[in-house]
Amino acid sequence: MPIRQVIFVLAISTVLLLVVIELVRRRQLREEYAWLWLLAAVAAPAVVIGFPLVRKFTRLVGADEPVSIVFFLTLVFLIIVNIHYSTKISQLTEQVKCLAQAIALATPEPPEGDTSSPGKEAGAP
Amino acid sequence: MSERGVVVIPAYREAANIAQVIQGVREQLPHATIVVVDDCSPDATAAAARQAGAVVLRLPINLGDGAARQTGFKFADRLGADWVVQLDGDGQHRPESIPALLAPILADEADLVIGSRFLGAGEYRPQIGRRIGMWVFAAIASWATGHTITDPTSGFRAMNRRAYRFFCGSAYPQQYPDADVLIAAYRAGLRLAEVPVLMRPSPTGQTIHAGLRPLYYVYKMMLSIFVTMLRGDKA
């Protein structure tokens, strides 16, 4: 692989790495979500430096171009990231639902003109 | 009739109808606690409900029909209620049918009773598309539970403590708790029954099923039923 390509990829990865670390430092990105992007920042130069391995892998899976394998694996990575986010969003939705219900349950509003605590009559025989 | 019960009425934008519904319920069950779960309505639903004599639980954000009902079940659980009746806040479900709905619960013949529009009483005639959908889901629910279920989308239901406590858990969906919860309840070991009830056409129109929502509903319900069959939730 030409040295200029290697330098280009290394430069992009370094910037990505620095941006992710800075976002974590500023608490705009939590550690639990940063690892995926740190992984990406490390994986890009690894692919460039280990390109002979990518060629071998290409032959192994029967693909024509090493580049298409790199693109394909990148796509798979992004799909996994998105599924991970969808599960997180589902979890957050459930948590928000429970919180909103807890707020409603903590402050029942009695019928107008009723000074007793709400629901007391349900215990009456 | 045992009055240690809670009537759960989920309501969204029902300021115009809610008082009448509460009065109708009060005539049938003079001593039960009536709780209106206001799903963050922008109108005066909560005030109208309190004025009519109901306890109001006000959700700070709009959660959807299922989550609003579930809030009512959780409230009943806190009170230790023996039974819960749920009906819609739009006046569609007629309170005169509550005694019939509650009878199998009080006789301990069923844990969950569904009020059906299609068992003879009344003359409810939905549009053709909706009718086909209802028929399909009724067929699936009947097949999956071994009971004849004619009206899985009915929001007019009665349940004992075992059933409503089961619905306080994660088996109860945030939206559209229809055929899937009936199947989940059956698989959890709850006894189901269906009784004929009277219903009016919804005065606010078809609030749930408009636009692309029927498609989403079919997708959601099919997936939900499928995964419910794969789960083993116990009551």
Tab-separated table of N, CA and C in Angstrom, chain B residues 49-189:
chain	number	residue	atom	x	y	z
B	49	ALA	N	-62.806	15.566	35.211
B	49	ALA	CA	-62.892	14.262	35.882
B	49	ALA	C	-62.975	14.435	37.400
B	50	ARG	N	-62.176	15.359	37.933
B	50	ARG	CA	-62.195	15.586	39.386
B	50	ARG	C	-63.540	16.145	39.822
B	51	GLN	N	-64.069	17.035	38.989
B	51	GLN	CA	-65.369	17.641	39.292
B	51	GLN	C	-66.462	16.575	39.322
B	52	ALA	N	-66.316	15.575	38.442
B	52	ALA	CA	-67.334	14.526	38.355
B	52	ALA	C	-67.141	13.457	39.434
B	53	GLY	N	-66.078	13.606	40.238
B	53	GLY	CA	-65.939	12.694	41.379
B	53	GLY	C	-64.906	11.604	41.220
B	54	ALA	N	-63.986	11.761	40.275
B	54	ALA	CA	-62.953	10.730	40.087
B	54	ALA	C	-61.624	11.179	40.672
B	55	VAL	N	-60.817	10.193	41.079
B	55	VAL	CA	-59.418	10.453	41.400
B	55	VAL	C	-58.696	10.603	40.060
B	56	VAL	N	-57.793	11.563	39.969
B	56	VAL	CA	-57.082	11.751	38.703
B	56	VAL	C	-55.595	11.486	38.890
B	57	LEU	N	-55.062	10.646	38.006
B	57	LEU	CA	-53.609	10.475	37.928
B	57	LEU	C	-53.175	11.166	36.648
B	58	ARG	N	-52.304	12.146	36.795
B	58	ARG	CA	-51.929	12.941	35.630
B	58	ARG	C	-50.535	12.548	35.156
B	59	LEU	N	-50.432	11.963	33.983
B	59	LEU	CA	-49.121	11.612	33.441
B	59	LEU	C	-48.433	12.878	32.925
B	60	PRO	N	-47.155	13.069	33.279
B	60	PRO	CA	-46.474	14.306	32.875
B	60	PRO	C	-46.138	14.344	31.386
B	61	ILE	N	-46.114	13.186	30.728
B	61	ILE	CA	-45.903	13.145	29.276
B	61	ILE	C	-46.892	12.157	28.678
B	62	ASN	N	-47.196	12.341	27.413
B	62	ASN	CA	-48.138	11.451	26.736
B	62	ASN	C	-47.462	10.103	26.478
B	63	LEU	N	-47.994	9.044	27.109
B	63	LEU	CA	-47.339	7.735	27.020
B	63	LEU	C	-48.042	6.778	26.084
B	64	GLY	N	-49.315	6.991	25.839
B	64	GLY	CA	-50.067	6.039	25.026
B	64	GLY	C	-51.051	5.262	25.884
B	65	ASP	N	-52.016	4.698	25.183
B	65	ASP	CA	-53.164	4.053	25.792
B	65	ASP	C	-52.783	2.936	26.765
B	66	GLY	N	-51.866	2.062	26.350
B	66	GLY	CA	-51.499	0.917	27.187
B	66	GLY	C	-50.847	1.352	28.484
B	67	ALA	N	-49.909	2.292	28.374
B	67	ALA	CA	-49.202	2.756	29.560
B	67	ALA	C	-50.144	3.496	30.509
B	68	ALA	N	-51.133	4.200	29.945
B	68	ALA	CA	-52.103	4.901	30.786
B	68	ALA	C	-52.936	3.885	31.579
B	69	ARG	N	-53.418	2.846	30.904
B	69	ARG	CA	-54.170	1.792	31.596
B	69	ARG	C	-53.314	1.162	32.689
B	70	GLN	N	-52.049	0.869	32.332
B	70	GLN	CA	-51.167	0.206	33.290
B	70	GLN	C	-50.951	1.068	34.535
B	71	THR	N	-50.914	2.408	34.347
B	71	THR	CA	-50.793	3.306	35.495
B	71	THR	C	-51.974	3.086	36.440
B	72	GLY	N	-53.161	2.919	35.858
B	72	GLY	CA	-54.361	2.637	36.656
B	72	GLY	C	-54.253	1.316	37.401
B	73	PHE	N	-53.679	0.291	36.739
B	73	PHE	CA	-53.519	-1.021	37.400
B	73	PHE	C	-52.556	-0.902	38.578
B	74	LYS	N	-51.490	-0.122	38.371
B	74	LYS	CA	-50.520	0.056	39.451
B	74	LYS	C	-51.163	0.773	40.643
B	75	PHE	N	-52.057	1.721	40.329
B	75	PHE	CA	-52.785	2.436	41.374
B	75	PHE	C	-53.671	1.448	42.149
B	76	ALA	N	-54.383	0.601	41.406
B	76	ALA	CA	-55.248	-0.409	42.035
B	76	ALA	C	-54.427	-1.330	42.928
B	77	ASP	N	-53.237	-1.663	42.461
B	77	ASP	CA	-52.354	-2.547	43.221
B	77	ASP	C	-51.964	-1.892	44.547
B	78	ARG	N	-51.702	-0.588	44.497
B	78	ARG	CA	-51.352	0.126	45.735
B	78	ARG	C	-52.495	0.124	46.727
B	79	LEU	N	-53.738	0.204	46.196
B	79	LEU	CA	-54.906	0.205	47.077
B	79	LEU	C	-55.261	-1.204	47.542
B	80	GLY	N	-54.674	-2.199	46.892
B	80	GLY	CA	-55.024	-3.584	47.209
B	80	GLY	C	-56.418	-3.958	46.742
B	81	ALA	N	-56.837	-3.408	45.610
B	81	ALA	CA	-58.188	-3.660	45.097
B	81	ALA	C	-58.367	-5.128	44.726
B	82	ASP	N	-59.615	-5.624	44.899
B	82	ASP	CA	-59.908	-7.014	44.540
B	82	ASP	C	-60.072	-7.177	43.036
B	83	TRP	N	-60.602	-6.159	42.408
B	83	TRP	CA	-60.827	-6.244	40.970
B	83	TRP	C	-60.670	-4.887	40.312
B	84	VAL	N	-60.495	-4.918	38.999
B	84	VAL	CA	-60.395	-3.696	38.206
B	84	VAL	C	-61.322	-3.827	37.007
B	85	VAL	N	-62.040	-2.754	36.727
B	85	VAL	CA	-62.777	-2.666	35.457
B	85	VAL	C	-62.128	-1.543	34.670
B	86	GLN	N	-61.829	-1.777	33.408
B	86	GLN	CA	-61.286	-0.696	32.586
B	86	GLN	C	-62.262	-0.391	31.453
B	87	LEU	N	-62.504	0.889	31.250
B	87	LEU	CA	-63.311	1.290	30.100
B	87	LEU	C	-62.781	2.606	29.543
B	88	ASP	N	-63.127	2.900	28.306
B	88	ASP	CA	-62.587	4.087	27.650
B	88	ASP	C	-63.279	5.354	28.129
B	89	GLY	N	-62.553	6.467	28.028
B	89	GLY	CA	-63.072	7.741	28.506
B	89	GLY	C	-63.928	8.481	27.494
B	90	ASP	N	-64.125	7.890	26.313
B	90	ASP	CA	-64.850	8.610	25.266
B	90	ASP	C	-66.341	8.299	25.235
B	91	GLY	N	-66.811	7.483	26.166
B	91	GLY	CA	-68.234	7.182	26.213
B	91	GLY	C	-68.648	6.023	25.325
B	92	GLN	N	-67.649	5.382	24.694
B	92	GLN	CA	-67.945	4.279	23.787
B	92	GLN	C	-68.498	3.064	24.553
B	93	HIS	N	-67.922	2.828	25.725
B	93	HIS	CA	-68.326	1.661	26.515
B	93	HIS	C	-69.428	2.058	27.478
B	94	ARG	N	-70.538	1.350	27.433
B	94	ARG	CA	-71.675	1.770	28.248
B	94	ARG	C	-71.626	1.137	29.630
B	95	PRO	N	-71.644	1.982	30.670
B	95	PRO	CA	-71.497	1.482	32.038
B	95	PRO	C	-72.576	0.477	32.437
B	96	GLU	N	-73.736	0.489	31.766
B	96	GLU	CA	-74.788	-0.484	32.113
B	96	GLU	C	-74.281	-1.914	31.980
B	97	SER	N	-73.216	-2.109	31.182
B	97	SER	CA	-72.707	-3.471	30.966
B	97	SER	C	-71.710	-3.914	32.038
B	98	ILE	N	-71.349	-2.997	32.956
B	98	ILE	CA	-70.325	-3.350	33.950
B	98	ILE	C	-70.725	-4.556	34.810
B	99	PRO	N	-71.988	-4.617	35.327
B	99	PRO	CA	-72.334	-5.789	36.155
B	99	PRO	C	-72.127	-7.115	35.425
B	100	ALA	N	-72.489	-7.169	34.150
B	100	ALA	CA	-72.314	-8.410	33.380
B	100	ALA	C	-70.837	-8.745	33.227
B	101	LEU	N	-70.031	-7.690	33.049
B	101	LEU	CA	-68.589	-7.862	32.847
B	101	LEU	C	-67.929	-8.375	34.129
B	102	LEU	N	-68.435	-7.884	35.241
B	102	LEU	CA	-67.818	-8.170	36.530
B	102	LEU	C	-68.275	-9.516	37.122
B	103	ALA	N	-69.436	-9.989	36.666
B	103	ALA	CA	-70.031	-11.196	37.275
B	103	ALA	C	-69.080	-12.392	37.283
B	104	PRO	N	-68.414	-12.740	36.156
B	104	PRO	CA	-67.514	-13.915	36.194
B	104	PRO	C	-66.319	-13.718	37.115
B	105	ILE	N	-65.901	-12.447	37.335
B	105	ILE	CA	-64.787	-12.174	38.247
B	105	ILE	C	-65.239	-12.426	39.689
B	106	LEU	N	-66.418	-11.882	40.036
B	106	LEU	CA	-66.912	-12.012	41.411
B	106	LEU	C	-67.270	-13.458	41.733
B	107	ALA	N	-67.679	-14.212	40.712
B	107	ALA	CA	-68.007	-15.632	40.920
B	107	ALA	C	-66.753	-16.501	40.841
B	108	ASP	N	-65.599	-15.874	40.618
B	108	ASP	CA	-64.312	-16.563	40.469
B	108	ASP	C	-64.348	-17.625	39.367
B	109	GLU	N	-65.009	-17.259	38.271
B	109	GLU	CA	-65.037	-18.172	37.121
B	109	GLU	C	-63.997	-17.789	36.080
B	110	ALA	N	-63.472	-16.563	36.198
B	110	ALA	CA	-62.464	-16.104	35.233
B	110	ALA	C	-61.565	-15.084	35.911
B	111	ASP	N	-60.349	-14.931	35.376
B	111	ASP	CA	-59.417	-13.918	35.893
B	111	ASP	C	-59.488	-12.644	35.053
B	112	LEU	N	-59.829	-12.821	33.787
B	112	LEU	CA	-59.869	-11.684	32.858
B	112	LEU	C	-61.096	-11.828	31.965
B	113	VAL	N	-61.969	-10.817	32.010
B	113	VAL	CA	-63.204	-10.869	31.220
B	113	VAL	C	-63.177	-9.770	30.166
B	114	ILE	N	-63.436	-10.150	28.933
B	114	ILE	CA	-63.430	-9.202	27.823
B	114	ILE	C	-64.872	-8.887	27.447
B	115	GLY	N	-65.181	-7.602	27.341
B	115	GLY	CA	-66.506	-7.196	26.892
B	115	GLY	C	-66.536	-7.163	25.378
B	116	SER	N	-67.367	-8.006	24.776
B	116	SER	CA	-67.387	-8.111	23.316
B	116	SER	C	-68.573	-7.390	22.696
B	117	ARG	N	-68.264	-6.652	21.633
B	117	ARG	CA	-69.304	-5.984	20.848
B	117	ARG	C	-70.036	-6.948	19.939
B	118	PHE	N	-69.449	-8.124	19.748
B	118	PHE	CA	-69.943	-8.998	18.677
B	118	PHE	C	-70.680	-10.224	19.191
B	119	LEU	N	-71.030	-10.229	20.461
B	119	LEU	CA	-71.722	-11.397	21.003
B	119	LEU	C	-73.220	-11.151	21.145
B	120	GLY	N	-73.784	-10.435	20.215
B	120	GLY	CA	-75.242	-10.320	20.226
B	120	GLY	C	-75.766	-8.973	20.661
B	121	ALA	N	-75.288	-8.452	21.804
B	121	ALA	CA	-75.825	-7.194	22.301
B	121	ALA	C	-75.354	-6.034	21.422
B	122	GLY	N	-76.245	-5.124	21.109
B	122	GLY	CA	-75.853	-3.947	20.328
B	122	GLY	C	-75.711	-4.247	18.848
B	123	GLU	N	-75.413	-3.231	18.084
B	123	GLU	CA	-75.296	-3.434	16.637
B	123	GLU	C	-74.113	-2.633	16.086
B	124	TYR	N	-72.924	-3.003	16.580
B	124	TYR	CA	-71.711	-2.302	16.171
B	124	TYR	C	-71.265	-2.791	14.795
B	125	ARG	N	-71.080	-1.861	13.838
B	125	ARG	CA	-70.669	-2.238	12.482
B	125	ARG	C	-69.481	-1.389	12.043
B	126	PRO	N	-68.256	-1.892	12.236
B	126	PRO	CA	-67.093	-1.108	11.801
B	126	PRO	C	-66.934	-1.138	10.281
B	127	GLN	N	-66.014	-0.315	9.784
B	127	GLN	CA	-65.755	-0.300	8.342
B	127	GLN	C	-65.125	-1.618	7.906
B	128	ILE	N	-65.193	-1.878	6.608
B	128	ILE	CA	-64.802	-3.186	6.079
B	128	ILE	C	-63.348	-3.534	6.399
B	129	GLY	N	-62.410	-2.576	6.209
B	129	GLY	CA	-60.992	-2.854	6.458
B	129	GLY	C	-60.761	-3.221	7.900
B	130	ARG	N	-61.391	-2.460	8.759
B	130	ARG	CA	-61.234	-2.686	10.185
B	130	ARG	C	-61.866	-4.015	10.582
B	131	ARG	N	-62.995	-4.316	9.923
B	131	ARG	CA	-63.706	-5.554	10.232
B	131	ARG	C	-62.826	-6.768	9.906
B	132	ILE	N	-62.141	-6.683	8.740
B	132	ILE	CA	-61.261	-7.790	8.342
B	132	ILE	C	-60.128	-7.942	9.365
B	133	GLY	N	-59.521	-6.793	9.730
B	133	GLY	CA	-58.429	-6.826	10.713
B	133	GLY	C	-58.884	-7.439	12.021
B	134	MET	N	-60.065	-7.006	12.493
B	134	MET	CA	-60.588	-7.521	13.761
B	134	MET	C	-60.836	-9.016	13.663
B	135	TRP	N	-61.334	-9.442	12.509
B	135	TRP	CA	-61.618	-10.862	12.326
B	135	TRP	C	-60.332	-11.681	12.364
B	136	VAL	N	-59.300	-11.176	11.679
B	136	VAL	CA	-58.013	-11.893	11.631
B	136	VAL	C	-57.437	-12.033	13.040
B	137	PHE	N	-57.408	-10.909	13.783
B	137	PHE	CA	-56.807	-10.975	15.115
B	137	PHE	C	-57.677	-11.784	16.085
B	138	ALA	N	-58.994	-11.747	15.880
B	138	ALA	CA	-59.871	-12.580	16.710
B	138	ALA	C	-59.572	-14.052	16.440
B	139	ALA	N	-59.347	-14.388	15.159
B	139	ALA	CA	-59.052	-15.776	14.802
B	139	ALA	C	-57.722	-16.216	15.410
B	140	ILE	N	-56.713	-15.326	15.326
B	140	ILE	CA	-55.402	-15.671	15.891
B	140	ILE	C	-55.501	-15.835	17.415
B	141	ALA	N	-56.191	-14.884	18.058
B	141	ALA	CA	-56.317	-14.941	19.519
B	141	ALA	C	-57.076	-16.191	19.944
B	142	SER	N	-58.117	-16.551	19.195
B	142	SER	CA	-58.901	-17.744	19.532
B	142	SER	C	-58.051	-18.998	19.380
B	143	TRP	N	-57.270	-19.021	18.279
B	143	TRP	CA	-56.399	-20.176	18.029
B	143	TRP	C	-55.345	-20.297	19.136
B	144	ALA	N	-54.754	-19.162	19.526
B	144	ALA	CA	-53.649	-19.203	20.483
B	144	ALA	C	-54.111	-19.479	21.909
B	145	THR	N	-55.381	-19.164	22.211
B	145	THR	CA	-55.832	-19.321	23.601
B	145	THR	C	-56.777	-20.508	23.775
B	146	GLY	N	-57.277	-21.038	22.668
B	146	GLY	CA	-58.226	-22.139	22.783
B	146	GLY	C	-59.604	-21.692	23.259
B	147	HIS	N	-59.787	-20.364	23.423
B	147	HIS	CA	-61.104	-19.811	23.767
B	147	HIS	C	-61.656	-19.148	22.512
B	148	THR	N	-62.972	-19.019	22.419
B	148	THR	CA	-63.511	-18.230	21.327
B	148	THR	C	-63.445	-16.765	21.734
B	149	ILE	N	-62.585	-16.010	21.061
B	149	ILE	CA	-62.480	-14.583	21.352
B	149	ILE	C	-62.971	-13.821	20.131
B	150	THR	N	-64.032	-13.051	20.328
B	150	THR	CA	-64.637	-12.372	19.177
B	150	THR	C	-64.187	-10.914	19.074
B	151	ASP	N	-63.690	-10.353	20.194
B	151	ASP	CA	-63.400	-8.918	20.193
B	151	ASP	C	-62.085	-8.601	20.921
B	152	PRO	N	-60.941	-8.990	20.316
B	152	PRO	CA	-59.662	-8.795	21.027
B	152	PRO	C	-59.274	-7.326	21.188
B	153	THR	N	-59.851	-6.426	20.372
B	153	THR	CA	-59.462	-5.016	20.492
B	153	THR	C	-60.295	-4.274	21.539
B	154	SER	N	-61.242	-4.966	22.146
B	154	SER	CA	-62.104	-4.301	23.125
B	154	SER	C	-61.301	-3.792	24.322
B	155	GLY	N	-61.507	-2.517	24.651
B	155	GLY	CA	-60.855	-1.934	25.821
B	155	GLY	C	-61.760	-1.967	27.035
B	156	PHE	N	-62.848	-2.715	26.940
B	156	PHE	CA	-63.824	-2.837	28.024
B	156	PHE	C	-63.589	-4.195	28.668
B	157	ARG	N	-62.856	-4.210	29.788
B	157	ARG	CA	-62.447	-5.476	30.386
B	157	ARG	C	-62.572	-5.413	31.907
B	158	ALA	N	-62.693	-6.574	32.505
B	158	ALA	CA	-62.668	-6.672	33.965
B	158	ALA	C	-61.638	-7.721	34.341
B	159	MET	N	-60.987	-7.528	35.467
B	159	MET	CA	-59.963	-8.491	35.872
B	159	MET	C	-59.842	-8.556	37.383
B	160	ASN	N	-59.411	-9.702	37.871
B	160	ASN	CA	-59.179	-9.829	39.304
B	160	ASN	C	-57.739	-9.408	39.619
B	161	ARG	N	-57.375	-9.545	40.893
B	161	ARG	CA	-56.063	-9.027	41.304
B	161	ARG	C	-54.918	-9.731	40.570
B	162	ARG	N	-55.072	-11.046	40.419
B	162	ARG	CA	-54.024	-11.817	39.764
B	162	ARG	C	-53.777	-11.292	38.343
B	163	ALA	N	-54.858	-10.983	37.651
B	163	ALA	CA	-54.728	-10.523	36.257
B	163	ALA	C	-54.156	-9.113	36.195
B	164	TYR	N	-54.697	-8.187	37.005
B	164	TYR	CA	-54.189	-6.819	36.852
B	164	TYR	C	-52.754	-6.680	37.353
B	165	ARG	N	-52.399	-7.532	38.330
B	165	ARG	CA	-50.993	-7.491	38.773
B	165	ARG	C	-50.067	-8.026	37.692
B	166	PHE	N	-50.527	-9.026	36.966
B	166	PHE	CA	-49.735	-9.521	35.833
B	166	PHE	C	-49.543	-8.398	34.810
B	167	PHE	N	-50.591	-7.599	34.610
B	167	PHE	CA	-50.521	-6.509	33.630
B	167	PHE	C	-49.695	-5.320	34.129
B	168	CYS	N	-49.356	-5.300	35.420
B	168	CYS	CA	-48.465	-4.244	35.918
B	168	CYS	C	-47.026	-4.483	35.439
B	169	GLY	N	-46.746	-5.689	34.976
B	169	GLY	CA	-45.382	-6.035	34.565
B	169	GLY	C	-45.104	-5.694	33.117
B	170	SER	N	-43.961	-6.181	32.635
B	170	SER	CA	-43.506	-5.798	31.297
B	170	SER	C	-44.277	-6.507	30.181
B	171	ALA	N	-45.178	-7.454	30.551
B	171	ALA	CA	-45.955	-8.140	29.512
B	171	ALA	C	-47.009	-7.215	28.902
B	172	TYR	N	-47.257	-6.081	29.575
B	172	TYR	CA	-48.309	-5.175	29.095
B	172	TYR	C	-47.699	-4.090	28.225
B	173	PRO	N	-48.091	-4.015	26.948
B	173	PRO	CA	-47.430	-3.071	26.044
B	173	PRO	C	-47.863	-1.626	26.264
B	174	GLN	N	-46.981	-0.730	25.872
B	174	GLN	CA	-47.243	0.701	26.041
B	174	GLN	C	-48.356	1.179	25.097
B	175	GLN	N	-48.450	0.517	23.949
B	175	GLN	CA	-49.474	0.887	22.965
B	175	GLN	C	-50.275	-0.344	22.564
B	176	TYR	N	-51.521	-0.157	22.251
B	176	TYR	CA	-52.384	-1.203	21.688
B	176	TYR	C	-52.341	-2.519	22.473
B	177	PRO	N	-52.790	-2.527	23.727
B	177	PRO	CA	-52.818	-3.795	24.460
B	177	PRO	C	-54.043	-4.613	24.060
B	178	ASP	N	-53.954	-5.305	22.940
B	178	ASP	CA	-55.128	-6.008	22.407
B	178	ASP	C	-54.941	-7.525	22.420
B	179	ALA	N	-54.895	-8.123	21.224
B	179	ALA	CA	-54.823	-9.590	21.134
B	179	ALA	C	-53.576	-10.133	21.832
B	180	ASP	N	-52.469	-9.376	21.732
B	180	ASP	CA	-51.224	-9.890	22.311
B	180	ASP	C	-51.300	-10.066	23.831
B	181	VAL	N	-51.957	-9.122	24.531
B	181	VAL	CA	-52.027	-9.285	25.991
B	181	VAL	C	-52.976	-10.409	26.379
B	182	LEU	N	-54.007	-10.626	25.554
B	182	LEU	CA	-54.917	-11.738	25.855
B	182	LEU	C	-54.158	-13.058	25.750
B	183	ILE	N	-53.325	-13.154	24.699
B	183	ILE	CA	-52.534	-14.374	24.506
B	183	ILE	C	-51.512	-14.519	25.644
B	184	ALA	N	-50.847	-13.390	25.987
B	184	ALA	CA	-49.870	-13.425	27.084
B	184	ALA	C	-50.551	-13.854	28.384
B	185	ALA	N	-51.756	-13.328	28.632
B	185	ALA	CA	-52.485	-13.661	29.861
B	185	ALA	C	-52.839	-15.144	29.885
B	186	TYR	N	-53.318	-15.643	28.753
B	186	TYR	CA	-53.674	-17.061	28.676
B	186	TYR	C	-52.455	-17.939	28.928
B	187	ARG	N	-51.335	-17.570	28.278
B	187	ARG	CA	-50.116	-18.380	28.410
B	187	ARG	C	-49.538	-18.296	29.822
B	188	ALA	N	-49.881	-17.199	30.533
B	188	ALA	CA	-49.409	-17.052	31.914
B	188	ALA	C	-50.291	-17.824	32.887
B	189	GLY	N	-51.325	-18.458	32.363
B	189	GLY	CA	-52.170	-19.292	33.213
B	189	GLY	C	-53.439	-18.614	33.705
